[in-house]
């Protein structure tokens, strides 16, 4: 266990580039070398909090090469412990020998992959000259979705809509500080922010 690489969400967030990730997903989705069975879903009781939790297992492997499984628990009562309801880990294996190569935190990995898959779909479905984006929602995926879509289209204007105007403002501020795409924003109608 001493030689197992441990990869944090921070490392994934700082070292994952959307153009590269989208390109890798495109290549992986277009061949059948990687086998991805259906997700395993298991509910189990937690009598101490009078609620069920869920265990999700998401395996994939390339025979005689690499393998991995994302393990996620969903515990709706975690707010009692000041923890997110969703907890996850990804274990990366040598498929030939069965040895563990790395253990990764799954939050950033999941967010990056989801955003990249969305942008990959957009690269086939949206016009090549699309230069504006409407982001509906201000959750954990929003910033990465904006960055990913900007990696496949020449996005100049991003509109952010959220149920809470302050959250839309916060996302606009975060993006304008970090990316030339999003420089000072102007308020539009009540729950929108525009990034010019």
mmCIF file of N, CA and C in Angstrom, residues 74-183:
data_model
loop_
_atom_site.group_PDB
_atom_site.id
_atom_site.type_symbol
_atom_site.label_atom_id
_atom_site.label_comp_id
_atom_site.label_asym_id
_atom_site.label_seq_id
_atom_site.Cartn_x
_atom_site.Cartn_y
_atom_site.Cartn_z
ATOM 1 N N UNK A 74 -24.290 7.441 -1.091
ATOM 2 C CA UNK A 74 -25.235 8.548 -0.970
ATOM 3 C C UNK A 74 -25.940 8.372 0.366
ATOM 4 N N UNK A 75 -25.658 9.272 1.280
ATOM 5 C CA UNK A 75 -26.223 9.215 2.628
ATOM 6 C C UNK A 75 -26.976 10.509 2.896
ATOM 7 N N UNK A 76 -28.299 10.517 2.647
ATOM 8 C CA UNK A 76 -29.078 11.759 2.726
ATOM 9 C C UNK A 76 -29.021 12.470 4.076
ATOM 10 N N UNK A 77 -28.733 11.739 5.141
ATOM 11 C CA UNK A 77 -28.715 12.356 6.467
ATOM 12 C C UNK A 77 -27.343 12.894 6.875
ATOM 13 N N UNK A 78 -26.406 12.956 5.953
ATOM 14 C CA UNK A 78 -25.050 13.415 6.288
ATOM 15 C C UNK A 78 -24.993 14.859 6.782
ATOM 16 N N UNK A 79 -26.029 15.627 6.506
ATOM 17 C CA UNK A 79 -26.019 17.016 6.999
ATOM 18 C C UNK A 79 -25.940 17.048 8.526
ATOM 19 N N UNK A 80 -26.415 15.986 9.179
ATOM 20 C CA UNK A 80 -26.294 15.896 10.650
ATOM 21 C C UNK A 80 -24.835 15.910 11.089
ATOM 22 N N UNK A 81 -23.957 15.437 10.201
ATOM 23 C CA UNK A 81 -22.535 15.346 10.519
ATOM 24 C C UNK A 81 -21.721 16.418 9.791
ATOM 25 N N UNK A 82 -22.428 17.390 9.212
ATOM 26 C CA UNK A 82 -21.793 18.484 8.464
ATOM 27 C C UNK A 82 -20.941 17.939 7.316
ATOM 28 N N UNK A 83 -21.479 16.930 6.623
ATOM 29 C CA UNK A 83 -20.807 16.313 5.479
ATOM 30 C C UNK A 83 -21.723 16.320 4.272
ATOM 31 N N UNK A 84 -21.157 16.369 3.068
ATOM 32 C CA UNK A 84 -21.989 16.235 1.867
ATOM 33 C C UNK A 84 -22.651 14.857 1.830
ATOM 34 N N UNK A 85 -23.845 14.786 1.261
ATOM 35 C CA UNK A 85 -24.570 13.513 1.155
ATOM 36 C C UNK A 85 -23.829 12.524 0.265
ATOM 37 N N UNK A 86 -23.120 13.036 -0.733
ATOM 38 C CA UNK A 86 -22.430 12.156 -1.685
ATOM 39 C C UNK A 86 -20.940 12.121 -1.357
ATOM 40 N N UNK A 87 -20.418 10.918 -1.177
ATOM 41 C CA UNK A 87 -18.999 10.688 -0.915
ATOM 42 C C UNK A 87 -18.499 9.706 -1.969
ATOM 43 N N UNK A 88 -17.306 9.922 -2.509
ATOM 44 C CA UNK A 88 -16.836 9.010 -3.546
ATOM 45 C C UNK A 88 -15.329 8.883 -3.635
ATOM 46 N N UNK A 89 -14.923 7.732 -4.135
ATOM 47 C CA UNK A 89 -13.513 7.409 -4.346
ATOM 48 C C UNK A 89 -13.393 6.633 -5.652
ATOM 49 N N UNK A 90 -12.293 6.830 -6.352
ATOM 50 C CA UNK A 90 -12.008 6.052 -7.555
ATOM 51 C C UNK A 90 -10.733 5.248 -7.313
ATOM 52 N N UNK A 91 -10.797 3.944 -7.564
ATOM 53 C CA UNK A 91 -9.627 3.079 -7.421
ATOM 54 C C UNK A 91 -9.195 2.638 -8.812
ATOM 55 N N UNK A 92 -7.937 2.898 -9.133
ATOM 56 C CA UNK A 92 -7.350 2.631 -10.454
ATOM 57 C C UNK A 92 -6.392 1.449 -10.324
ATOM 58 N N UNK A 93 -6.607 0.410 -11.155
ATOM 59 C CA UNK A 93 -5.864 -0.846 -11.058
ATOM 60 C C UNK A 93 -5.018 -1.130 -12.284
ATOM 61 N N UNK A 94 -4.026 -1.964 -12.096
ATOM 62 C CA UNK A 94 -3.369 -2.657 -13.200
ATOM 63 C C UNK A 94 -4.262 -3.865 -13.481
ATOM 64 N N UNK A 95 -4.894 -3.907 -14.649
ATOM 65 C CA UNK A 95 -5.875 -4.956 -14.934
ATOM 66 C C UNK A 95 -5.233 -6.329 -15.083
ATOM 67 N N UNK A 96 -3.976 -6.373 -15.465
ATOM 68 C CA UNK A 96 -3.305 -7.662 -15.657
ATOM 69 C C UNK A 96 -2.949 -8.306 -14.313
ATOM 70 N N UNK A 97 -2.366 -7.508 -13.414
ATOM 71 C CA UNK A 97 -1.899 -8.064 -12.137
ATOM 72 C C UNK A 97 -2.887 -7.836 -10.995
ATOM 73 N N UNK A 98 -3.823 -6.919 -11.198
ATOM 74 C CA UNK A 98 -4.796 -6.640 -10.146
ATOM 75 C C UNK A 98 -4.291 -5.732 -9.045
ATOM 76 N N UNK A 99 -3.119 -5.156 -9.226
ATOM 77 C CA UNK A 99 -2.567 -4.267 -8.202
ATOM 78 C C UNK A 99 -3.160 -2.869 -8.327
ATOM 79 N N UNK A 100 -3.260 -2.179 -7.199
ATOM 80 C CA UNK A 100 -3.801 -0.816 -7.202
ATOM 81 C C UNK A 100 -2.695 0.152 -7.612
ATOM 82 N N UNK A 101 -2.991 0.973 -8.615
ATOM 83 C CA UNK A 101 -2.028 1.975 -9.069
ATOM 84 C C UNK A 101 -2.264 3.329 -8.400
ATOM 85 N N UNK A 102 -3.551 3.659 -8.165
ATOM 86 C CA UNK A 102 -3.859 4.965 -7.574
ATOM 87 C C UNK A 102 -5.237 4.942 -6.926
ATOM 88 N N UNK A 103 -5.378 5.808 -5.945
ATOM 89 C CA UNK A 103 -6.676 6.068 -5.325
ATOM 90 C C UNK A 103 -6.934 7.559 -5.487
ATOM 91 N N UNK A 104 -8.095 7.891 -6.039
ATOM 92 C CA UNK A 104 -8.409 9.289 -6.324
ATOM 93 C C UNK A 104 -9.689 9.708 -5.618
ATOM 94 N N UNK A 105 -9.706 10.952 -5.176
ATOM 95 C CA UNK A 105 -10.968 11.506 -4.705
ATOM 96 C C UNK A 105 -11.872 11.659 -5.924
ATOM 97 N N UNK A 106 -13.139 11.352 -5.764
ATOM 98 C CA UNK A 106 -14.015 11.266 -6.936
ATOM 99 C C UNK A 106 -14.791 12.538 -7.256
ATOM 100 N N UNK A 107 -14.833 13.506 -6.360
ATOM 101 C CA UNK A 107 -15.668 14.685 -6.615
ATOM 102 C C UNK A 107 -15.215 15.453 -7.853
ATOM 103 N N UNK A 108 -13.974 15.915 -7.874
ATOM 104 C CA UNK A 108 -13.480 16.685 -9.026
ATOM 105 C C UNK A 108 -13.425 15.823 -10.279
ATOM 106 N N UNK A 109 -13.057 14.563 -10.107
ATOM 107 C CA UNK A 109 -13.001 13.636 -11.240
ATOM 108 C C UNK A 109 -14.370 13.534 -11.909
ATOM 109 N N UNK A 110 -15.419 13.385 -11.112
ATOM 110 C CA UNK A 110 -16.779 13.251 -11.632
ATOM 111 C C UNK A 110 -17.241 14.542 -12.309
ATOM 112 N N UNK A 111 -16.985 15.665 -11.651
ATOM 113 C CA UNK A 111 -17.401 16.957 -12.201
ATOM 114 C C UNK A 111 -16.703 17.222 -13.537
ATOM 115 N N UNK A 112 -15.402 16.982 -13.595
ATOM 116 C CA UNK A 112 -14.637 17.225 -14.828
ATOM 117 C C UNK A 112 -15.126 16.324 -15.953
ATOM 118 N N UNK A 113 -15.334 15.047 -15.655
ATOM 119 C CA UNK A 113 -15.763 14.099 -16.681
ATOM 120 C C UNK A 113 -17.165 14.449 -17.185
ATOM 121 N N UNK A 114 -18.071 14.803 -16.286
ATOM 122 C CA UNK A 114 -19.432 15.152 -16.680
ATOM 123 C C UNK A 114 -19.441 16.396 -17.569
ATOM 124 N N UNK A 115 -18.686 17.403 -17.170
ATOM 125 C CA UNK A 115 -18.620 18.641 -17.962
ATOM 126 C C UNK A 115 -17.991 18.377 -19.323
ATOM 127 N N UNK A 116 -16.941 17.567 -19.352
ATOM 128 C CA UNK A 116 -16.270 17.252 -20.623
ATOM 129 C C UNK A 116 -17.185 16.464 -21.553
ATOM 130 N N UNK A 117 -17.957 15.532 -21.011
ATOM 131 C CA UNK A 117 -18.887 14.760 -21.843
ATOM 132 C C UNK A 117 -19.972 15.671 -22.417
ATOM 133 N N UNK A 118 -20.446 16.626 -21.635
ATOM 134 C CA UNK A 118 -21.436 17.592 -22.114
ATOM 135 C C UNK A 118 -20.869 18.438 -23.251
ATOM 136 N N UNK A 119 -19.637 18.918 -23.079
ATOM 137 C CA UNK A 119 -18.995 19.735 -24.108
ATOM 138 C C UNK A 119 -18.717 18.912 -25.362
ATOM 139 N N UNK A 120 -18.346 17.645 -25.191
ATOM 140 C CA UNK A 120 -18.129 16.768 -26.349
ATOM 141 C C UNK A 120 -19.421 16.638 -27.143
ATOM 142 N N UNK A 121 -20.542 16.437 -26.458
ATOM 143 C CA UNK A 121 -21.837 16.361 -27.140
ATOM 144 C C UNK A 121 -22.114 17.671 -27.871
ATOM 145 N N UNK A 122 -21.818 18.792 -27.225
ATOM 146 C CA UNK A 122 -22.032 20.097 -27.851
ATOM 147 C C UNK A 122 -21.195 20.268 -29.116
ATOM 148 N N UNK A 123 -20.008 19.683 -29.124
ATOM 149 C CA UNK A 123 -19.142 19.819 -30.306
ATOM 150 C C UNK A 123 -19.778 19.165 -31.538
ATOM 151 N N UNK A 124 -20.705 18.234 -31.321
ATOM 152 C CA UNK A 124 -21.424 17.606 -32.431
ATOM 153 C C UNK A 124 -22.776 18.262 -32.681
ATOM 154 N N UNK A 125 -23.388 18.838 -31.650
ATOM 155 C CA UNK A 125 -24.769 19.294 -31.746
ATOM 156 C C UNK A 125 -24.943 20.801 -31.898
ATOM 157 N N UNK A 126 -23.979 21.595 -31.451
ATOM 158 C CA UNK A 126 -24.136 23.052 -31.549
ATOM 159 C C UNK A 126 -23.443 23.582 -32.802
ATOM 160 N N UNK A 127 -23.851 24.797 -33.190
ATOM 161 C CA UNK A 127 -23.205 25.426 -34.354
ATOM 162 C C UNK A 127 -21.748 25.735 -34.022
ATOM 163 N N UNK A 128 -20.885 25.588 -35.008
ATOM 164 C CA UNK A 128 -19.451 25.832 -34.792
ATOM 165 C C UNK A 128 -19.164 27.275 -34.396
ATOM 166 N N UNK A 129 -20.025 28.206 -34.811
ATOM 167 C CA UNK A 129 -19.792 29.617 -34.492
ATOM 168 C C UNK A 129 -20.570 30.073 -33.251
ATOM 169 N N UNK A 130 -21.108 29.138 -32.487
ATOM 170 C CA UNK A 130 -21.846 29.505 -31.266
ATOM 171 C C UNK A 130 -20.926 30.288 -30.340
ATOM 172 N N UNK A 131 -21.360 31.500 -29.967
ATOM 173 C CA UNK A 131 -20.491 32.326 -29.129
ATOM 174 C C UNK A 131 -21.142 32.781 -27.836
ATOM 175 N N UNK A 132 -22.342 32.263 -27.536
ATOM 176 C CA UNK A 132 -22.964 32.574 -26.247
ATOM 177 C C UNK A 132 -23.456 31.285 -25.604
ATOM 178 N N UNK A 133 -23.531 31.327 -24.291
ATOM 179 C CA UNK A 133 -23.899 30.147 -23.516
ATOM 180 C C UNK A 133 -24.813 30.577 -22.389
ATOM 181 N N UNK A 134 -25.903 29.847 -22.198
ATOM 182 C CA UNK A 134 -26.777 30.063 -21.047
ATOM 183 C C UNK A 134 -26.533 28.929 -20.070
ATOM 184 N N UNK A 135 -26.049 29.278 -18.885
ATOM 185 C CA UNK A 135 -25.837 28.294 -17.825
ATOM 186 C C UNK A 135 -27.031 28.373 -16.894
ATOM 187 N N UNK A 136 -27.827 27.300 -16.888
ATOM 188 C CA UNK A 136 -28.988 27.254 -16.006
ATOM 189 C C UNK A 136 -28.586 26.475 -14.764
ATOM 190 N N UNK A 137 -28.518 27.172 -13.655
ATOM 191 C CA UNK A 137 -28.135 26.545 -12.393
ATOM 192 C C UNK A 137 -26.797 27.053 -11.911
ATOM 193 N N UNK A 138 -26.626 27.010 -10.609
ATOM 194 C CA UNK A 138 -25.409 27.538 -9.984
ATOM 195 C C UNK A 138 -24.760 26.498 -9.070
ATOM 196 N N UNK A 139 -25.013 25.235 -9.353
ATOM 197 C CA UNK A 139 -24.470 24.165 -8.522
ATOM 198 C C UNK A 139 -23.013 23.868 -8.809
ATOM 199 N N UNK A 140 -22.557 22.738 -8.251
ATOM 200 C CA UNK A 140 -21.146 22.361 -8.313
ATOM 201 C C UNK A 140 -20.631 22.186 -9.733
ATOM 202 N N UNK A 141 -21.504 21.839 -10.666
ATOM 203 C CA UNK A 141 -21.070 21.612 -12.050
ATOM 204 C C UNK A 141 -20.955 22.889 -12.876
ATOM 205 N N UNK A 142 -21.607 23.956 -12.469
ATOM 206 C CA UNK A 142 -21.774 25.122 -13.344
ATOM 207 C C UNK A 142 -20.467 25.700 -13.877
ATOM 208 N N UNK A 143 -19.499 25.934 -13.015
ATOM 209 C CA UNK A 143 -18.248 26.548 -13.465
ATOM 210 C C UNK A 143 -17.513 25.636 -14.444
ATOM 211 N N UNK A 144 -17.463 24.341 -14.138
ATOM 212 C CA UNK A 144 -16.780 23.412 -15.036
ATOM 213 C C UNK A 144 -17.520 23.237 -16.356
ATOM 214 N N UNK A 145 -18.845 23.293 -16.339
ATOM 215 C CA UNK A 145 -19.599 23.226 -17.601
ATOM 216 C C UNK A 145 -19.271 24.430 -18.488
ATOM 217 N N UNK A 146 -19.199 25.600 -17.885
ATOM 218 C CA UNK A 146 -18.871 26.805 -18.657
ATOM 219 C C UNK A 146 -17.469 26.684 -19.260
ATOM 220 N N UNK A 147 -16.498 26.269 -18.443
ATOM 221 C CA UNK A 147 -15.124 26.123 -18.934
ATOM 222 C C UNK A 147 -15.033 25.069 -20.038
ATOM 223 N N UNK A 148 -15.723 23.953 -19.863
ATOM 224 C CA UNK A 148 -15.661 22.874 -20.851
ATOM 225 C C UNK A 148 -16.272 23.303 -22.178
ATOM 226 N N UNK A 149 -17.437 23.945 -22.131
ATOM 227 C CA UNK A 149 -18.077 24.379 -23.376
ATOM 228 C C UNK A 149 -17.251 25.461 -24.083
ATOM 229 N N UNK A 150 -16.594 26.289 -23.289
ATOM 230 C CA UNK A 150 -15.717 27.308 -23.878
ATOM 231 C C UNK A 150 -14.494 26.685 -24.542
ATOM 232 N N UNK A 151 -14.200 25.432 -24.205
ATOM 233 C CA UNK A 151 -13.064 24.739 -24.824
ATOM 234 C C UNK A 151 -13.411 24.183 -26.204
ATOM 235 N N UNK A 152 -14.718 24.081 -26.533
ATOM 236 C CA UNK A 152 -15.104 23.529 -27.837
ATOM 237 C C UNK A 152 -15.791 24.546 -28.742
ATOM 238 N N UNK A 153 -16.166 25.689 -28.206
ATOM 239 C CA UNK A 153 -16.824 26.724 -28.999
ATOM 240 C C UNK A 153 -16.253 28.090 -28.621
ATOM 241 N N UNK A 154 -16.286 29.062 -29.548
ATOM 242 C CA UNK A 154 -15.717 30.388 -29.263
ATOM 243 C C UNK A 154 -16.660 31.249 -28.413
ATOM 244 N N UNK A 155 -16.863 30.824 -27.176
ATOM 245 C CA UNK A 155 -17.820 31.489 -26.286
ATOM 246 C C UNK A 155 -17.286 32.870 -25.877
ATOM 247 N N UNK A 156 -18.108 33.881 -26.127
ATOM 248 C CA UNK A 156 -17.768 35.255 -25.757
ATOM 249 C C UNK A 156 -18.657 35.780 -24.638
ATOM 250 N N UNK A 157 -19.904 35.294 -24.575
ATOM 251 C CA UNK A 157 -20.866 35.778 -23.586
ATOM 252 C C UNK A 157 -21.485 34.588 -22.870
ATOM 253 N N UNK A 158 -21.482 34.644 -21.556
ATOM 254 C CA UNK A 158 -22.097 33.599 -20.741
ATOM 255 C C UNK A 158 -23.178 34.238 -19.887
ATOM 256 N N UNK A 159 -24.387 33.689 -19.949
ATOM 257 C CA UNK A 159 -25.482 34.106 -19.086
ATOM 258 C C UNK A 159 -25.643 33.044 -18.013
ATOM 259 N N UNK A 160 -25.750 33.486 -16.767
ATOM 260 C CA UNK A 160 -25.903 32.546 -15.667
ATOM 261 C C UNK A 160 -27.246 32.808 -15.001
ATOM 262 N N UNK A 161 -28.084 31.772 -14.933
ATOM 263 C CA UNK A 161 -29.368 31.868 -14.259
ATOM 264 C C UNK A 161 -29.366 30.960 -13.050
ATOM 265 N N UNK A 162 -29.855 31.464 -11.949
ATOM 266 C CA UNK A 162 -29.963 30.648 -10.745
ATOM 267 C C UNK A 162 -31.126 31.106 -9.905
ATOM 268 N N UNK A 163 -31.594 30.236 -9.051
ATOM 269 C CA UNK A 163 -32.702 30.598 -8.166
ATOM 270 C C UNK A 163 -32.280 31.685 -7.196
ATOM 271 N N UNK A 164 -30.986 31.725 -6.856
ATOM 272 C CA UNK A 164 -30.480 32.755 -5.955
ATOM 273 C C UNK A 164 -29.521 33.656 -6.735
ATOM 274 N N UNK A 165 -29.931 34.895 -6.892
ATOM 275 C CA UNK A 165 -29.164 35.848 -7.688
ATOM 276 C C UNK A 165 -27.724 35.985 -7.178
ATOM 277 N N UNK A 166 -27.538 35.940 -5.855
ATOM 278 C CA UNK A 166 -26.197 36.093 -5.291
ATOM 279 C C UNK A 166 -25.272 34.958 -5.724
ATOM 280 N N UNK A 167 -25.806 33.751 -5.885
ATOM 281 C CA UNK A 167 -24.980 32.636 -6.353
ATOM 282 C C UNK A 167 -24.554 32.863 -7.799
ATOM 283 N N UNK A 168 -25.465 33.378 -8.627
ATOM 284 C CA UNK A 168 -25.107 33.691 -10.021
ATOM 285 C C UNK A 168 -24.012 34.758 -10.044
ATOM 286 N N UNK A 169 -24.132 35.756 -9.181
ATOM 287 C CA UNK A 169 -23.101 36.799 -9.090
ATOM 288 C C UNK A 169 -21.756 36.210 -8.655
ATOM 289 N N UNK A 170 -21.798 35.303 -7.685
ATOM 290 C CA UNK A 170 -20.554 34.704 -7.179
ATOM 291 C C UNK A 170 -19.845 33.916 -8.270
ATOM 292 N N UNK A 171 -20.604 33.162 -9.067
ATOM 293 C CA UNK A 171 -19.998 32.385 -10.153
ATOM 294 C C UNK A 171 -19.418 33.327 -11.194
ATOM 295 N N UNK A 172 -20.158 34.385 -11.527
ATOM 296 C CA UNK A 172 -19.650 35.369 -12.481
ATOM 297 C C UNK A 172 -18.347 35.984 -11.981
ATOM 298 N N UNK A 173 -18.287 36.301 -10.692
ATOM 299 C CA UNK A 173 -17.069 36.888 -10.123
ATOM 300 C C UNK A 173 -15.906 35.910 -10.175
ATOM 301 N N UNK A 174 -16.166 34.655 -9.829
ATOM 302 C CA UNK A 174 -15.111 33.643 -9.865
ATOM 303 C C UNK A 174 -14.554 33.494 -11.266
ATOM 304 N N UNK A 175 -15.421 33.439 -12.247
ATOM 305 C CA UNK A 175 -14.975 33.233 -13.617
ATOM 306 C C UNK A 175 -14.259 34.454 -14.162
ATOM 307 N N UNK A 176 -14.721 35.632 -13.813
ATOM 308 C CA UNK A 176 -14.054 36.817 -14.351
ATOM 309 C C UNK A 176 -12.669 36.989 -13.762
ATOM 310 N N UNK A 177 -12.446 36.490 -12.550
ATOM 311 C CA UNK A 177 -11.125 36.594 -11.942
ATOM 312 C C UNK A 177 -10.150 35.598 -12.567
ATOM 313 N N UNK A 178 -10.644 34.429 -12.991
ATOM 314 C CA UNK A 178 -9.752 33.365 -13.415
ATOM 315 C C UNK A 178 -9.591 33.246 -14.927
ATOM 316 N N UNK A 179 -10.512 33.758 -15.701
ATOM 317 C CA UNK A 179 -10.502 33.472 -17.139
ATOM 318 C C UNK A 179 -10.755 34.718 -17.958
ATOM 319 N N UNK A 180 -9.985 34.873 -19.023
ATOM 320 C CA UNK A 180 -10.157 36.030 -19.888
ATOM 321 C C UNK A 180 -11.514 36.003 -20.569
ATOM 322 N N UNK A 181 -12.108 34.804 -20.684
ATOM 323 C CA UNK A 181 -13.444 34.660 -21.255
ATOM 324 C C UNK A 181 -14.458 35.509 -20.500
ATOM 325 N N UNK A 182 -14.320 35.567 -19.198
ATOM 326 C CA UNK A 182 -15.319 36.193 -18.354
ATOM 327 C C UNK A 182 -14.737 37.401 -17.649
ATOM 328 N N UNK A 183 -14.840 38.540 -18.278
ATOM 329 C CA UNK A 183 -14.416 39.784 -17.656
ATOM 330 C C UNK A 183 -15.665 40.487 -17.126
#
